[in-house]
Coordinates of C-alpha atoms and ligand atoms in Angstrom, one line a residue:
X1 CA 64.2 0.5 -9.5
X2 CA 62.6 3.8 -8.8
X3 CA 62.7 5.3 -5.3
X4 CA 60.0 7.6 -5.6
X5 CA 57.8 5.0 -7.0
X6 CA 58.4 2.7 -3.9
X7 CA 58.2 5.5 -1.5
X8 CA 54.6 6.4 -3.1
X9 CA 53.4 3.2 -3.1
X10 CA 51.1 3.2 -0.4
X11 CA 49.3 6.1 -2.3
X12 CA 48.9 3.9 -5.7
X13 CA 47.4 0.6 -3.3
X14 CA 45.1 2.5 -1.7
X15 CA 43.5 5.5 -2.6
X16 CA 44.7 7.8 -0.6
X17 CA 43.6 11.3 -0.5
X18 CA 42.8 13.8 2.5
X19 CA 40.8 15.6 5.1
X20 CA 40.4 18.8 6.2
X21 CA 41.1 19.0 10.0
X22 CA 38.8 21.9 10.7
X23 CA 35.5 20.8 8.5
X24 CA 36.2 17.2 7.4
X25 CA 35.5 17.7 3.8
X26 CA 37.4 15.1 1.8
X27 CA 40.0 15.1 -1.1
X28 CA 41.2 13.3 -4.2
X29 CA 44.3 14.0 -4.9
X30 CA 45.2 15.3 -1.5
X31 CA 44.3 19.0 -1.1
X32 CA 46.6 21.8 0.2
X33 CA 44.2 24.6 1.0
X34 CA 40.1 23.2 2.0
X35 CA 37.8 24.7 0.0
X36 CA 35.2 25.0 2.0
X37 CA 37.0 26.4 4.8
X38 CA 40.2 27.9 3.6
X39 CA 42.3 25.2 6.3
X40 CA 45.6 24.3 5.5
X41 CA 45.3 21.3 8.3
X42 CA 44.7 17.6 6.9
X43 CA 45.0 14.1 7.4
X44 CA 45.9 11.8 5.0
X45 CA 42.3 9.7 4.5
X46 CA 42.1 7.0 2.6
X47 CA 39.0 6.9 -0.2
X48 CA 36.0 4.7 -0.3
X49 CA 37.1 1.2 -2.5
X50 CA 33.6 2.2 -4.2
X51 CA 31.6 4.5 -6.2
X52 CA 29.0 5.3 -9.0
X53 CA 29.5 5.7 -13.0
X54 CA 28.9 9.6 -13.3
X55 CA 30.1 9.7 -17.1
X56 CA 32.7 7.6 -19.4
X57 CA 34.1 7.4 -22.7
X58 CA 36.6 5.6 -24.8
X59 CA 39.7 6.5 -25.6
X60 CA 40.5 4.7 -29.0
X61 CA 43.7 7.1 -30.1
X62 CA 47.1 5.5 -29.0
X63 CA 48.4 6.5 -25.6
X64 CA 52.3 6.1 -25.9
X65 CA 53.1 3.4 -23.6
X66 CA 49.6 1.8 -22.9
X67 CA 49.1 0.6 -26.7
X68 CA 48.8 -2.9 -25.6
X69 CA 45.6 -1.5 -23.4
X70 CA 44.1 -0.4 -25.9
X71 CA 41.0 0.6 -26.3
X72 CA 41.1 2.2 -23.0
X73 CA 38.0 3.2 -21.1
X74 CA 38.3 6.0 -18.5
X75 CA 35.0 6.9 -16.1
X76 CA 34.4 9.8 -14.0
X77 CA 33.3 8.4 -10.8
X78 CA 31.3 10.0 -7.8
X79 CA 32.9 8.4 -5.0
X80 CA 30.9 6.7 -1.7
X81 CA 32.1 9.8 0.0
X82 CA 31.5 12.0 -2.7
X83 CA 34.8 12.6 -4.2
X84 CA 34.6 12.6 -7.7
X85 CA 37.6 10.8 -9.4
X86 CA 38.4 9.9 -12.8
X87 CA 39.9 6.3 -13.2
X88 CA 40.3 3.7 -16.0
X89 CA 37.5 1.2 -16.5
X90 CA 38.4 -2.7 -16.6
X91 CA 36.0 -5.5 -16.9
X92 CA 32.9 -4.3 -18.1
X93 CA 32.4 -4.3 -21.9
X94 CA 31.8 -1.2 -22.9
X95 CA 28.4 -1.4 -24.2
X96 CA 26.8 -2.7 -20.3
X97 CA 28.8 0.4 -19.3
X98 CA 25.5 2.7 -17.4
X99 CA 25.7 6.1 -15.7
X100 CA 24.6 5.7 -12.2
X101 CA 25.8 1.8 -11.9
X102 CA 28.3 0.9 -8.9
X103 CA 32.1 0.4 -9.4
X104 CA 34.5 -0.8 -6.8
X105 CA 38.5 -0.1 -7.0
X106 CA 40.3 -3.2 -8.0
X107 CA 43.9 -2.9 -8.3
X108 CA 45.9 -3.8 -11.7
X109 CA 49.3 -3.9 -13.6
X110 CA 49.2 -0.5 -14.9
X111 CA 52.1 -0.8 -16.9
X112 CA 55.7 -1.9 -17.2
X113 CA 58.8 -0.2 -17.6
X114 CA 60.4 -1.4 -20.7
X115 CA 63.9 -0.2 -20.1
X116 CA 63.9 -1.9 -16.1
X117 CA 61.3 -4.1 -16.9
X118 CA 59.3 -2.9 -13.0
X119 CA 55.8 -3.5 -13.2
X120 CA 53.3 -0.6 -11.9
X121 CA 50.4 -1.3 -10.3
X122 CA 47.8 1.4 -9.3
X123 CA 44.0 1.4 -9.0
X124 CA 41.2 0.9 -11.9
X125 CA 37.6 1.0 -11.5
X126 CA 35.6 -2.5 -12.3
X127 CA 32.4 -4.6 -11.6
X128 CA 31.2 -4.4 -8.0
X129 CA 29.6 -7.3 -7.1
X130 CA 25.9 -6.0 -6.4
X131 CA 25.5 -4.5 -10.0
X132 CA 26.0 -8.1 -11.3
X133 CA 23.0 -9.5 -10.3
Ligands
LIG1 ZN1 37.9 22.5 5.6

């Protein structure tokens, strides 16, 4: 089993960035330094479950380890607070893929170890419920 995989897991269930102390500006992955304010004081802050489709794309060229995934499709995501984040895309056929559509975080197997045979979870981006009317 891998420590540093269990000791991180609250980071891969939720997503869990910062914010600065002094200005509140927000961050994914966790800042060090703001950079809007130069701070080096945060708070661990846990990201909006849901965003909008800012860009995405297909990645048909084999990703050692994630063959069985395959093709994968990665968006970049403005997040509700404004984060941008890029994250895979699961359960919306490519083609009703839109820019500017709403996504919410679901959480999936990301992959399994094949030596240990530990499954990885970790969060994608999929259909949130308003877009599907
Ligand atoms: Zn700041």
């Amino acid at each position: 089993m891998s420590v540093p995989y269990w000791r991180a897991r609250d980071r891969y269930y939720r997503i869990l960035g910062n914010k600065c102390e002094q200005c509140s500006q927000e961050y994914f992955p966790p800042a060090a330094i703001c950079k809007k304010c130069g701070s080096t004081k945060f708070v661990d802050c846990e990201m909006p479950k849901t965003g909008t489709l800012v860009s995405y794309t297909q990645q048909k060229e084999s990703i050692h380890g994630f063959e069985d995934q395959e093709p994968m499709v990665f968006g970049l995501l403005r997040l509700d607070n404004g984060v941008r984040i890029i994250a895979q895309l699961v359960e919306v056929p490519y083609d009703s893929l839109k820019e500017g559509m709403k996504l919410k975080a679901v959480f999936r197997r990301v992959r399994v170890d094949g030596e240990s045979g530990q499954i990885f979870y970790g969060y994608k981006f999929g259909a949130s419920r308003e877009s599907k009317s």
